[in-house]
mmCIF file of C-alpha atoms in Angstrom:
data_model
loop_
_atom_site.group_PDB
_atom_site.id
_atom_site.type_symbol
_atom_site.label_atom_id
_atom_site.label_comp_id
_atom_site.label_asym_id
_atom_site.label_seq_id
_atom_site.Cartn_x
_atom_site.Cartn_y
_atom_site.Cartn_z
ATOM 1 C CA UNK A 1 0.000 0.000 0.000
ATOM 2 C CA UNK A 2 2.794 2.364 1.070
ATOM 3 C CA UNK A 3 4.586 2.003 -1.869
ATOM 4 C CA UNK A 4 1.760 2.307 -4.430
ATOM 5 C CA UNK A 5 0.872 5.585 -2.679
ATOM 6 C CA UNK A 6 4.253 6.645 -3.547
ATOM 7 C CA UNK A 7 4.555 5.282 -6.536
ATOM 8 C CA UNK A 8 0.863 7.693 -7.336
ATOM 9 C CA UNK A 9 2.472 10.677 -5.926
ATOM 10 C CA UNK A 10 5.188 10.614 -7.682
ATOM 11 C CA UNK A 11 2.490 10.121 -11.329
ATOM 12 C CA UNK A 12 0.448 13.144 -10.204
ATOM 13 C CA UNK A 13 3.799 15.287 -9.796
ATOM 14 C CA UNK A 14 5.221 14.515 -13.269
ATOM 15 C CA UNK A 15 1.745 15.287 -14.440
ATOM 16 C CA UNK A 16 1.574 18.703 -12.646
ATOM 17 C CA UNK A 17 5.270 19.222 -14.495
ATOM 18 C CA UNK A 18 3.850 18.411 -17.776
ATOM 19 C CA UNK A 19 1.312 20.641 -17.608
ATOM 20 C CA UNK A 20 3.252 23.491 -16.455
ATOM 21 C CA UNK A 21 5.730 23.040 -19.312
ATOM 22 C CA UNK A 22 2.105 22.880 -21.611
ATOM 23 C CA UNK A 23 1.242 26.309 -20.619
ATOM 24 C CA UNK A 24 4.807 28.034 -19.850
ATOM 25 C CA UNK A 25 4.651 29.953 -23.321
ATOM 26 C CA UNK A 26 0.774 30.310 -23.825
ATOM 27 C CA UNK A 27 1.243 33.880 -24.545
ATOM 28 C CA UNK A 28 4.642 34.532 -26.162
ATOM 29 C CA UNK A 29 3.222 34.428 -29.950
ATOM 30 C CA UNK A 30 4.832 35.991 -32.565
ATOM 31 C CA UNK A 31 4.702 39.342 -33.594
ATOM 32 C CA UNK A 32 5.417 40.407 -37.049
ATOM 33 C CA UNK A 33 4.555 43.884 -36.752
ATOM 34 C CA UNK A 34 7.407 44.365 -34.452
ATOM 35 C CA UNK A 35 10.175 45.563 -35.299
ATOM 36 C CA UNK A 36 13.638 45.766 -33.631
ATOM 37 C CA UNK A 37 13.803 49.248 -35.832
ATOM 38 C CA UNK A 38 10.976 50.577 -34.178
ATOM 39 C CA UNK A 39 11.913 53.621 -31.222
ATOM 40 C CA UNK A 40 9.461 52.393 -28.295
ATOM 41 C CA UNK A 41 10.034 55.299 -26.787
ATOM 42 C CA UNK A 42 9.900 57.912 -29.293
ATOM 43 C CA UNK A 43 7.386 60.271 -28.861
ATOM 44 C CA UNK A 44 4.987 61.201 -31.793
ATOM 45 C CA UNK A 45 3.736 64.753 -32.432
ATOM 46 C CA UNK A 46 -0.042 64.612 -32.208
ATOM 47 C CA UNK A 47 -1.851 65.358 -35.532
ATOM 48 C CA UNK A 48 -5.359 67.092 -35.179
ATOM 49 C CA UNK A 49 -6.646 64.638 -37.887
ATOM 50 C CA UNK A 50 -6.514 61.842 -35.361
ATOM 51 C CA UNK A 51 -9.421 63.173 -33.130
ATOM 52 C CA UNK A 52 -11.400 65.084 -36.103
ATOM 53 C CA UNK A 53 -14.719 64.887 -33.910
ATOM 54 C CA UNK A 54 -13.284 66.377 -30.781
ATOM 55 C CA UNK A 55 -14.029 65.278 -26.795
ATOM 56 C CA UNK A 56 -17.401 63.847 -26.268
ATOM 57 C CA UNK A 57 -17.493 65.130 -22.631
ATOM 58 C CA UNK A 58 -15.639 67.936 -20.415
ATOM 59 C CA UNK A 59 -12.886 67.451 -17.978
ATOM 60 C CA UNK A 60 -11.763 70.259 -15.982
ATOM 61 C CA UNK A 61 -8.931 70.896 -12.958
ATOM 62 C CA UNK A 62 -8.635 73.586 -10.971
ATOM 63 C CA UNK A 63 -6.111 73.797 -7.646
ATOM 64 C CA UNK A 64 -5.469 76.381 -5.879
ATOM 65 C CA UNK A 65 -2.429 78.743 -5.837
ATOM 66 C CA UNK A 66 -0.964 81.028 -2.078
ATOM 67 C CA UNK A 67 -2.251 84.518 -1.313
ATOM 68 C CA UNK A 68 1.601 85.935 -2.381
ATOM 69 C CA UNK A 69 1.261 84.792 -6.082
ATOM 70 C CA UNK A 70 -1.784 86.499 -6.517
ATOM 71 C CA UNK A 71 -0.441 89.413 -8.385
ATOM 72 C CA UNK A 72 2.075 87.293 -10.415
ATOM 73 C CA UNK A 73 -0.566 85.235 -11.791
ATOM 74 C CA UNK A 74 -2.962 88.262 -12.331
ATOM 75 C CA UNK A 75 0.034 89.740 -14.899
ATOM 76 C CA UNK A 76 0.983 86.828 -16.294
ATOM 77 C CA UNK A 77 -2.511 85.355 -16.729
ATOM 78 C CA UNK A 78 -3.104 86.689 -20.490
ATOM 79 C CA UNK A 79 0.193 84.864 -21.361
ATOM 80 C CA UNK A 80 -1.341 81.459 -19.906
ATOM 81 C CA UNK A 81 -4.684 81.979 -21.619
ATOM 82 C CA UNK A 82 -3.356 82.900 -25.192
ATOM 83 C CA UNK A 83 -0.986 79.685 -24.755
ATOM 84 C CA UNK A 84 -3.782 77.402 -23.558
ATOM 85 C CA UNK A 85 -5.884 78.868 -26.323
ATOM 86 C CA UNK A 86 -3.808 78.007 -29.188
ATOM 87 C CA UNK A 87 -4.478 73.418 -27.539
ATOM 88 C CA UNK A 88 -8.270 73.871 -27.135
ATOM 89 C CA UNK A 89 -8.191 74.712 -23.482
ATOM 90 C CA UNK A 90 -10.123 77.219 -21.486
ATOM 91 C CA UNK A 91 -8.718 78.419 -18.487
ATOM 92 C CA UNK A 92 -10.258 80.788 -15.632
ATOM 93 C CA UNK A 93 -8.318 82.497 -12.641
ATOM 94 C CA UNK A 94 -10.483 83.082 -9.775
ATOM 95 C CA UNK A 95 -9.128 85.527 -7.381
ATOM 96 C CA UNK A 96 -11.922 85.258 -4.584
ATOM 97 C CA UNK A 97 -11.529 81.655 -4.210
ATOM 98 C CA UNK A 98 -7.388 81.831 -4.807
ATOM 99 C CA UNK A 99 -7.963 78.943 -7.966
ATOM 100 C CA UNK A 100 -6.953 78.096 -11.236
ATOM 101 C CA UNK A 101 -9.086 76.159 -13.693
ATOM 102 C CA UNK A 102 -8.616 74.730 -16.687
ATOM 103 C CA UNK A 103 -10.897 72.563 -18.688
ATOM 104 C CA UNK A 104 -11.682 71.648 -22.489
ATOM 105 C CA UNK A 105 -13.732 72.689 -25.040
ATOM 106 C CA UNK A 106 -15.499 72.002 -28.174
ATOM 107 C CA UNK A 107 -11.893 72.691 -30.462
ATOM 108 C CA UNK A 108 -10.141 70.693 -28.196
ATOM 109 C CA UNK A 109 -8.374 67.744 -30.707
ATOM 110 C CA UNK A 110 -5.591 66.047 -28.079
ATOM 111 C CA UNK A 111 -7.218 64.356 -25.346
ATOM 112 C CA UNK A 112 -3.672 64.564 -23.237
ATOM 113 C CA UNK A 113 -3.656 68.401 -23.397
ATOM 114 C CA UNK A 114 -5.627 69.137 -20.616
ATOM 115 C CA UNK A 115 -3.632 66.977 -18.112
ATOM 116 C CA UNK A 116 -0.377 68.997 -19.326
ATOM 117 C CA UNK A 117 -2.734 72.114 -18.703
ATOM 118 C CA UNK A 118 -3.176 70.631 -15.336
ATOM 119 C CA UNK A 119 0.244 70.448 -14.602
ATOM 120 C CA UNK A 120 0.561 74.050 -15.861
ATOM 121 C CA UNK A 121 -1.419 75.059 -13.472
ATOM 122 C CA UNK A 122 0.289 73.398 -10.944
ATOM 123 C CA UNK A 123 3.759 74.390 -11.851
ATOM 124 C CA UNK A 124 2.466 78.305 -11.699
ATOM 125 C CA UNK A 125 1.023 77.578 -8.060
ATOM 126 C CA UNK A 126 4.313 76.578 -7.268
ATOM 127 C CA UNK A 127 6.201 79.523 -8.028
ATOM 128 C CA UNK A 128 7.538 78.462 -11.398
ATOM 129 C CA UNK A 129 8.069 81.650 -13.955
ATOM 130 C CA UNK A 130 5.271 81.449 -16.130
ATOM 131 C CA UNK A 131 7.377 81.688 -19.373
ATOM 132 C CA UNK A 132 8.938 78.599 -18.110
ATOM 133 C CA UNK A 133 5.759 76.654 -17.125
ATOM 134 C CA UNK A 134 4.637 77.019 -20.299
ATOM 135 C CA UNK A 135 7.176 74.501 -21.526
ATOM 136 C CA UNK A 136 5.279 71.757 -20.123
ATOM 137 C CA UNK A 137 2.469 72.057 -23.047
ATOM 138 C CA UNK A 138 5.266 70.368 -25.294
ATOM 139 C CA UNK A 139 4.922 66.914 -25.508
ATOM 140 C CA UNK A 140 8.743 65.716 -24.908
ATOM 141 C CA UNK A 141 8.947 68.433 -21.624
ATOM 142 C CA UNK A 142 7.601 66.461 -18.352
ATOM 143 C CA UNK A 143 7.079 67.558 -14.778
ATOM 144 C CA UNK A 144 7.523 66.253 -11.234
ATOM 145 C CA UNK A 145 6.531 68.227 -7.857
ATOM 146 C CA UNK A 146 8.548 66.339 -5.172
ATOM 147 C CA UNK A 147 6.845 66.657 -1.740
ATOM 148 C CA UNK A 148 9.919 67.182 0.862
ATOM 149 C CA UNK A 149 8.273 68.642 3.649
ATOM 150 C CA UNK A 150 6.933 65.733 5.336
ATOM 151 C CA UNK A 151 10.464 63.592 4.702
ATOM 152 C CA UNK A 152 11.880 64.842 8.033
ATOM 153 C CA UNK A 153 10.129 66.154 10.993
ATOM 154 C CA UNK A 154 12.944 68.464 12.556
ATOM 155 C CA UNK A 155 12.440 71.576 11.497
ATOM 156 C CA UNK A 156 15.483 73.511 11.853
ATOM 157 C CA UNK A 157 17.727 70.039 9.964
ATOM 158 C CA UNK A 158 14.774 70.527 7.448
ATOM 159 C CA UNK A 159 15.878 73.904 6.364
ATOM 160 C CA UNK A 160 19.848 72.947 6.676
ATOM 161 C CA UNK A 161 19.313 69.896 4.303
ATOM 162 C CA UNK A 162 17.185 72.107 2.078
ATOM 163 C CA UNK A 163 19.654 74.552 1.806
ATOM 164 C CA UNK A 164 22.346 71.794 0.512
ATOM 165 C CA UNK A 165 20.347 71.607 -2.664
ATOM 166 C CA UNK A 166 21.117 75.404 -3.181
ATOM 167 C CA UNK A 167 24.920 74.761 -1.890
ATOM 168 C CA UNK A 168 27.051 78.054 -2.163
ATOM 169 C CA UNK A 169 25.415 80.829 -4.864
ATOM 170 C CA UNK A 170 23.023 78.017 -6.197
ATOM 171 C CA UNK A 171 26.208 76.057 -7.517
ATOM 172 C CA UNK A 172 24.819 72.544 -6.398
ATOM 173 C CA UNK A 173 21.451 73.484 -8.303
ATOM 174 C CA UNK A 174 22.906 74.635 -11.309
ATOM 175 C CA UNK A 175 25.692 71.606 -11.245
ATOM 176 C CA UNK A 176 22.390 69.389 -10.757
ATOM 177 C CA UNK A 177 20.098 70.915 -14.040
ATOM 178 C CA UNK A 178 23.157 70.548 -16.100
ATOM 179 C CA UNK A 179 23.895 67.012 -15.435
ATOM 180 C CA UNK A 180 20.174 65.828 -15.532
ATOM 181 C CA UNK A 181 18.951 68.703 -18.174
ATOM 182 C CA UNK A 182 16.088 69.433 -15.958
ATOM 183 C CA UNK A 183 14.626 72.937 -14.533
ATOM 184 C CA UNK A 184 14.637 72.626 -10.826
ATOM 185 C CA UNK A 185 12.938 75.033 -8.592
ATOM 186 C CA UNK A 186 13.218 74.832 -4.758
ATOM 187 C CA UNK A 187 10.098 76.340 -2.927
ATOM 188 C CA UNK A 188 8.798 76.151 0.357
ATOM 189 C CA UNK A 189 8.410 72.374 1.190
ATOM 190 C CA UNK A 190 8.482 71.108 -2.428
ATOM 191 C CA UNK A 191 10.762 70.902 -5.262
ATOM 192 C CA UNK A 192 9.288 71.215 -8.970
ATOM 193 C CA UNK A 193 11.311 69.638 -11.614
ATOM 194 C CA UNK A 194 10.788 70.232 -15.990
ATOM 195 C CA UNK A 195 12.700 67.968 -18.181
ATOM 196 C CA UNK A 196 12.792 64.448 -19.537
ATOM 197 C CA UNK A 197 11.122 61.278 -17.297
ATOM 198 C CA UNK A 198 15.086 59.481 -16.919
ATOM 199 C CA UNK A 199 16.081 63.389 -16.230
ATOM 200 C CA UNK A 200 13.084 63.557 -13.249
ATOM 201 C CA UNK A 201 14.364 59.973 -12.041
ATOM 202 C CA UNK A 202 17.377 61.549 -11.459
ATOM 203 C CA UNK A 203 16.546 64.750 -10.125
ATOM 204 C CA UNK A 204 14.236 62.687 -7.488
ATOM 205 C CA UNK A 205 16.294 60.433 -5.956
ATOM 206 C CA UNK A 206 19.284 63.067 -5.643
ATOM 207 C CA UNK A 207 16.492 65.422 -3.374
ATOM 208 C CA UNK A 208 14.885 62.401 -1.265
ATOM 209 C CA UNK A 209 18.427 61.160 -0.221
ATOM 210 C CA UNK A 210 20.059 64.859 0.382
ATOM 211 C CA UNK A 211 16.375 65.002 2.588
ATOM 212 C CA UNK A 212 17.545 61.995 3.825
ATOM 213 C CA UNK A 213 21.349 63.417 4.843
ATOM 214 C CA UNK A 214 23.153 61.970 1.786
ATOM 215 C CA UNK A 215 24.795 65.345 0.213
ATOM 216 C CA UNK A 216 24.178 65.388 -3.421
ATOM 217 C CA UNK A 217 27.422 65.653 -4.217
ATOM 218 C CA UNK A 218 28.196 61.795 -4.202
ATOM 219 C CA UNK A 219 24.849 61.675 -7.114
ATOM 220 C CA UNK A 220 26.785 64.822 -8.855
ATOM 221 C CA UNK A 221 30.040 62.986 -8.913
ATOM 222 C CA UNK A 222 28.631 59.515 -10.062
ATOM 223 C CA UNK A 223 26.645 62.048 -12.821
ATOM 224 C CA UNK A 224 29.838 63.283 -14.255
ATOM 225 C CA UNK A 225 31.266 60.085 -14.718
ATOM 226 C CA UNK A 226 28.446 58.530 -15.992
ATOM 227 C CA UNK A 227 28.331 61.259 -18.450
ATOM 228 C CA UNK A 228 31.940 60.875 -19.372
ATOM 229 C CA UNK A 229 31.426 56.690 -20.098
ATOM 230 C CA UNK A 230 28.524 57.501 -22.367
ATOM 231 C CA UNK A 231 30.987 59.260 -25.008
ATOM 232 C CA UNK A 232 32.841 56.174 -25.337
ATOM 233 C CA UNK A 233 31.142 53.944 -27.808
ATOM 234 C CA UNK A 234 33.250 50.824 -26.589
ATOM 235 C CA UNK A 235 31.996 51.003 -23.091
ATOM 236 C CA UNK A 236 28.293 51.160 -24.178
ATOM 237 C CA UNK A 237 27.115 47.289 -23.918
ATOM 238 C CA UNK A 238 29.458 47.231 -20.610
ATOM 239 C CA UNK A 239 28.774 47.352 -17.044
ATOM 240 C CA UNK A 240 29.897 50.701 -14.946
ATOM 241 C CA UNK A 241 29.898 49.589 -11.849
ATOM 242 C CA UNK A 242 33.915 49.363 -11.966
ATOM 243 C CA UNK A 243 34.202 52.854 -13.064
ATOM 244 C CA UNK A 244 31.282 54.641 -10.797
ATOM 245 C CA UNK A 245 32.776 55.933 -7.337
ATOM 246 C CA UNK A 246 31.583 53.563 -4.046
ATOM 247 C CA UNK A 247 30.997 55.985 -1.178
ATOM 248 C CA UNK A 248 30.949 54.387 2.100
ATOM 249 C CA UNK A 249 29.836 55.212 5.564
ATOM 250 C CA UNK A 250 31.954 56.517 8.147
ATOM 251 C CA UNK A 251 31.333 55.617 11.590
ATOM 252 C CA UNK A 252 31.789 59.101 13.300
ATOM 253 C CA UNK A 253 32.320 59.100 16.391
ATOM 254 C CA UNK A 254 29.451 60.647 18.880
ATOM 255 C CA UNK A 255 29.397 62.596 21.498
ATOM 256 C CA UNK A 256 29.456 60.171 25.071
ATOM 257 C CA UNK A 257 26.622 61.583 26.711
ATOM 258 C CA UNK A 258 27.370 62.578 30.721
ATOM 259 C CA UNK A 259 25.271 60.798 32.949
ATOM 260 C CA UNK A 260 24.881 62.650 36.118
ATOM 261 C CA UNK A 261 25.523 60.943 39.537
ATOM 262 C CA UNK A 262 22.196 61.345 41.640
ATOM 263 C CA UNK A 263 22.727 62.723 44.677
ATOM 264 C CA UNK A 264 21.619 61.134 48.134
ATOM 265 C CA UNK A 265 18.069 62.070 48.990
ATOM 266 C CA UNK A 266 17.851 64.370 52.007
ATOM 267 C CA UNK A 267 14.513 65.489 53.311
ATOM 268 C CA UNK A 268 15.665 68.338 55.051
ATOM 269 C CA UNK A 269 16.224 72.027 52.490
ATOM 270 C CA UNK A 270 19.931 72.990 51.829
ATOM 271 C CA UNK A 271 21.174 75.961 54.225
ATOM 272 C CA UNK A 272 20.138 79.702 53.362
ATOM 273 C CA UNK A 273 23.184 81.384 51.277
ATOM 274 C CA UNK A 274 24.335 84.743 53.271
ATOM 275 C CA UNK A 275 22.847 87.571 51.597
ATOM 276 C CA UNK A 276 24.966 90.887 50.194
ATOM 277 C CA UNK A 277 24.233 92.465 53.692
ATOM 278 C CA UNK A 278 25.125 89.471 55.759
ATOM 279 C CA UNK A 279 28.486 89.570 53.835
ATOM 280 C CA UNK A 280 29.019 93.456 54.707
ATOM 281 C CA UNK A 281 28.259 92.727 58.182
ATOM 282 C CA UNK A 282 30.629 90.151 58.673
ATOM 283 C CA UNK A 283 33.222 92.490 57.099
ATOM 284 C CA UNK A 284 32.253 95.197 58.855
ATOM 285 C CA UNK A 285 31.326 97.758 56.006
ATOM 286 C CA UNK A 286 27.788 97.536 56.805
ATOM 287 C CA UNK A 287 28.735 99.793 59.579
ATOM 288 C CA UNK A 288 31.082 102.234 57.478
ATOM 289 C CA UNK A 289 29.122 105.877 55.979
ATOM 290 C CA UNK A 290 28.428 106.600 52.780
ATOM 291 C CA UNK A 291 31.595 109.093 52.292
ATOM 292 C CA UNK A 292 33.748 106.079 53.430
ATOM 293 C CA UNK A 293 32.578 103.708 50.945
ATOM 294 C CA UNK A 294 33.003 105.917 48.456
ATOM 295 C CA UNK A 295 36.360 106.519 49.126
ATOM 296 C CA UNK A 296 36.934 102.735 49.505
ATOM 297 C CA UNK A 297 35.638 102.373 46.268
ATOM 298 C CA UNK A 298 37.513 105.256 44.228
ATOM 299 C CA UNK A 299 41.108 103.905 45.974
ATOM 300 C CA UNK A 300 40.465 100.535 44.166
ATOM 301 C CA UNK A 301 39.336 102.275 41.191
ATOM 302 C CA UNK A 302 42.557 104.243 41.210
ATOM 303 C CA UNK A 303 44.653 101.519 41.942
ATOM 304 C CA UNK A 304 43.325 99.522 39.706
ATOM 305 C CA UNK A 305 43.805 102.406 36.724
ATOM 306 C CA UNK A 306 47.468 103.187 38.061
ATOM 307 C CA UNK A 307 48.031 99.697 37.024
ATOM 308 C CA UNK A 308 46.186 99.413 33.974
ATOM 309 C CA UNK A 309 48.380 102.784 32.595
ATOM 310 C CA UNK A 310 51.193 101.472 33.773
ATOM 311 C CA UNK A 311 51.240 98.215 31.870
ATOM 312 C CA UNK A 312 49.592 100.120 28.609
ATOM 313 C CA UNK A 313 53.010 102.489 28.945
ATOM 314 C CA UNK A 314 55.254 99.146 29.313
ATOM 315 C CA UNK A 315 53.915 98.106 26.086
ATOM 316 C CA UNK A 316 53.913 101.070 24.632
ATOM 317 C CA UNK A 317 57.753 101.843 25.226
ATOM 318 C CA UNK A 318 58.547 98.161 24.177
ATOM 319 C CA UNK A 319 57.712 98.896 20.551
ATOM 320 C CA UNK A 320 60.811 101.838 20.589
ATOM 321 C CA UNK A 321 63.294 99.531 22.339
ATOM 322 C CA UNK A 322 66.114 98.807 19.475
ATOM 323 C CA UNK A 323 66.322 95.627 18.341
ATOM 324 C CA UNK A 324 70.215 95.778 18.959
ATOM 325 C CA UNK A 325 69.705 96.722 22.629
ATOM 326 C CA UNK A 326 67.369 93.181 23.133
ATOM 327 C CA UNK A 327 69.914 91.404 21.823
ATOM 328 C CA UNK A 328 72.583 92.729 23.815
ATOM 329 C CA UNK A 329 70.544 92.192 26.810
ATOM 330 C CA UNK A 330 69.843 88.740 25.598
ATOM 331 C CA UNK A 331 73.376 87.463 25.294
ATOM 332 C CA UNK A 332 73.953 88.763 28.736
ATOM 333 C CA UNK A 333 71.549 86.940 30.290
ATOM 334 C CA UNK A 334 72.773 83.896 28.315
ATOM 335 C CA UNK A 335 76.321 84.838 29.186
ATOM 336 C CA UNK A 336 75.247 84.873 32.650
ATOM 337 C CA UNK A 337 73.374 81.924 32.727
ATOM 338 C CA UNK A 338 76.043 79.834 31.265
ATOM 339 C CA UNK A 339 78.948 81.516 33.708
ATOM 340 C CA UNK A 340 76.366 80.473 36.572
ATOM 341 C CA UNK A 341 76.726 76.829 34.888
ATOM 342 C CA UNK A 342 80.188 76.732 34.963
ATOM 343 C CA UNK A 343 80.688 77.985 38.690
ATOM 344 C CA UNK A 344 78.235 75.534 39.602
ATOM 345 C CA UNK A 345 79.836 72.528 37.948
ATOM 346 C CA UNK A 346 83.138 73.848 39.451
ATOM 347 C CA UNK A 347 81.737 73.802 43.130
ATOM 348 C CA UNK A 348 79.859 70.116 42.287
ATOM 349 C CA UNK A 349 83.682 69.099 41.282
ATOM 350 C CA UNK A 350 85.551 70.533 44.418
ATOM 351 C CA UNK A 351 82.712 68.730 46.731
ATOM 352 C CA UNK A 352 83.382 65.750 45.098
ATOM 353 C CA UNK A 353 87.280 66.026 45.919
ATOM 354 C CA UNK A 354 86.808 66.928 49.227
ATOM 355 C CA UNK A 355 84.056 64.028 49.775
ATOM 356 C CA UNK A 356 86.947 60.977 48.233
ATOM 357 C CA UNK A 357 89.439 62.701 51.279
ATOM 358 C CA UNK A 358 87.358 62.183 53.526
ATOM 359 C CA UNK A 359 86.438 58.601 52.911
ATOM 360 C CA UNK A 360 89.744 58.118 52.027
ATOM 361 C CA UNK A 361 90.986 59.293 55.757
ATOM 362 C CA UNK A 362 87.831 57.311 56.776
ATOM 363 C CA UNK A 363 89.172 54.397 55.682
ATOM 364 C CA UNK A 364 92.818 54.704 56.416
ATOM 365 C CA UNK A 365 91.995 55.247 60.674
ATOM 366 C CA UNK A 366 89.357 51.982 60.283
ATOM 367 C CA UNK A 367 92.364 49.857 59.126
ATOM 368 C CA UNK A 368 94.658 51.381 62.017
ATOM 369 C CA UNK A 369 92.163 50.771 64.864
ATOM 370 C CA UNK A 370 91.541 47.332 63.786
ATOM 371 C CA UNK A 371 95.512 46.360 64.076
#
């Protein structure tokens, strides 16, 4: 019995096999119309002719923009309109309600435009130049408003890592747009990026880690090499990793923290301090008049003065001393100093002398009162 159940699981498994292996490539059919010529990824201007009828219903988005663009947008809003105009797209800027809408029409042809007119309006909300924003109505220009303000909840290592994007006279952000050929504006707590979706990849992960206290200088470095391996036609079916920079982390050494020794309980207060006129009684000038304090207090004053001019005049002379004179004074006091050797070596030596005599003699009436 035990074997014939084994001998059945071991049927159903092979079955289960061959009827994975049955339906492994249901779906990889051919596909002549495919072409290893063909640019996947090649965007194609849109042609009017494609949508002849137009939209069937209306799709509108409005968000709404701060109090201190208000007047911005009110200049600039005939620009937006006559460049919203020329896609089909109607656009309204409500000042009561601080919005921006924009939504299609009957001559609208692309049914994409009014999500780039969405982003538009988002871009102009978030302080983007409108000449600039108005980029994002081409089809190959993309956009990407990267929410940092919730990344880290410290606000004052917020605003330091913030500021790293910037670096020195906005050298990190211009080192970033041309290694990524994106438009990057820092604002508030968000960053809005223009360019190319492998550019907006980029520009992404290089904010979230400098949010995340990796500098983006590591990113800018691996950039620039990156940059410098795509000229080289050789290296372009090879792997990088050998080339690209590997930055690790350094174990810095923190700050030991100083735990304080508790000190025994007592129940009982500590003793009062003396107070100022407990100290002038025990000195006893609590007891002196007001004419005598004040001299007291004007002969330190003086004193103190008389010494303070006196070591201002010191200095003051030392600067007219010649330089000859120092010297001269210098040598002396070496001369001296090294005569002072000698006469002390001299009197070590004589001591010496007179100490082997006297052992000497020592010695000599030991051996005579022993015979």
């Amino acid at each position: 019995m035990e074997s014939a159940e084994v001998n059945g699981g071991g049927e159903d498994a092979t079955l289960v096999g061959e009827k994975k292996k049955k339906h492994k490539g249901k779906h990889d059919k051919p596909k002549p119309w495919d072409d290893p010529s063909i640019d996947h990824w090649k965007i194609d201007k849109f042609d009017p002719s494609w949508n002849g009828g137009g939209m069937l219903e209306v799709s509108s988005f409005s968000t709404l923009f701060p109090q201190y663009r208000e007047k911005y947008l009110q200049e600039t809003w005939p620009i937006v309109k006559r460049a919203l105009k020329e896609s089909g797209v109607a656009c309204e800027l409500n000042l009561v309600e601080g919005s921006m809408t924009v939504s299609t029409t009957l001559k609208t042809r692309d049914p994409y435009v009014v999500v780039k007119a969405r982003d538009l309006i988002k871009l102009l909300s978030r302080s983007v130049p409108a000449p600039q924003a108005i980029k994002i109505l081409d089809d190959e220009m993309q956009c990407d408003i990267i929410k940092i303000g919730s990344l880290i909840r410290n606000k004052e290592r917020f605003v330091k890592r913030r500021q790293r994007l910037l670096g020195p006279n906005n050298s990190t952000l211009k080192a970033m747009e041309l290694l990524t050929g994106c438009y990057v504006l820092v604002q508030g707590n968000t960053v809005a990026a223009m360019g190319s979706f492998k550019g907006l990849k980029q520009v992404r992960k290089i904010v979230e880690d400098c949010i995340h206290n990796i500098h983006p200088i590591y990113h800018i470095k691996t950039l620039m090499i990156k940059r410098e391996l795509a000229k080289n036609p050789e290296l372009a079916n090879e792997n990088w990793d050998r080339f690209l920079p590997k930055f690790k982390k350094k174990n810095v050494k923190q700050k030991k923290v100083k735990v304080k020794e508790k000190k025994p309980y007592t129940p009982f207060p500590p003793p009062q301090q003396p107070s100022k006129v407990d100290l002038q009684l025990e000195s006893g000038e609590y007891f002196l008049s007001e004419k005598k304090k004040f001299a007291k207090k004007w002969q330190e004053k003086q004193e103190k003065q008389a010494e303070k001019t006196a070591e201002n005049k010191r200095k003051r002379e030392a600067a007219f001393v010649p330089q000859e004179l120092i010297n001269a004074t210098s040598s002396v006091d070496q001369t001296k100093s090294a005569g002072q050797d000698m006469d002390d070596v001299s009197a070590m030596a004589k001591s010496l002398k007179v100490l082997n005599m006297v052992v000497v003699l020592f010695f000599c009436v030991c051996i005579k009162i022993h015979k």
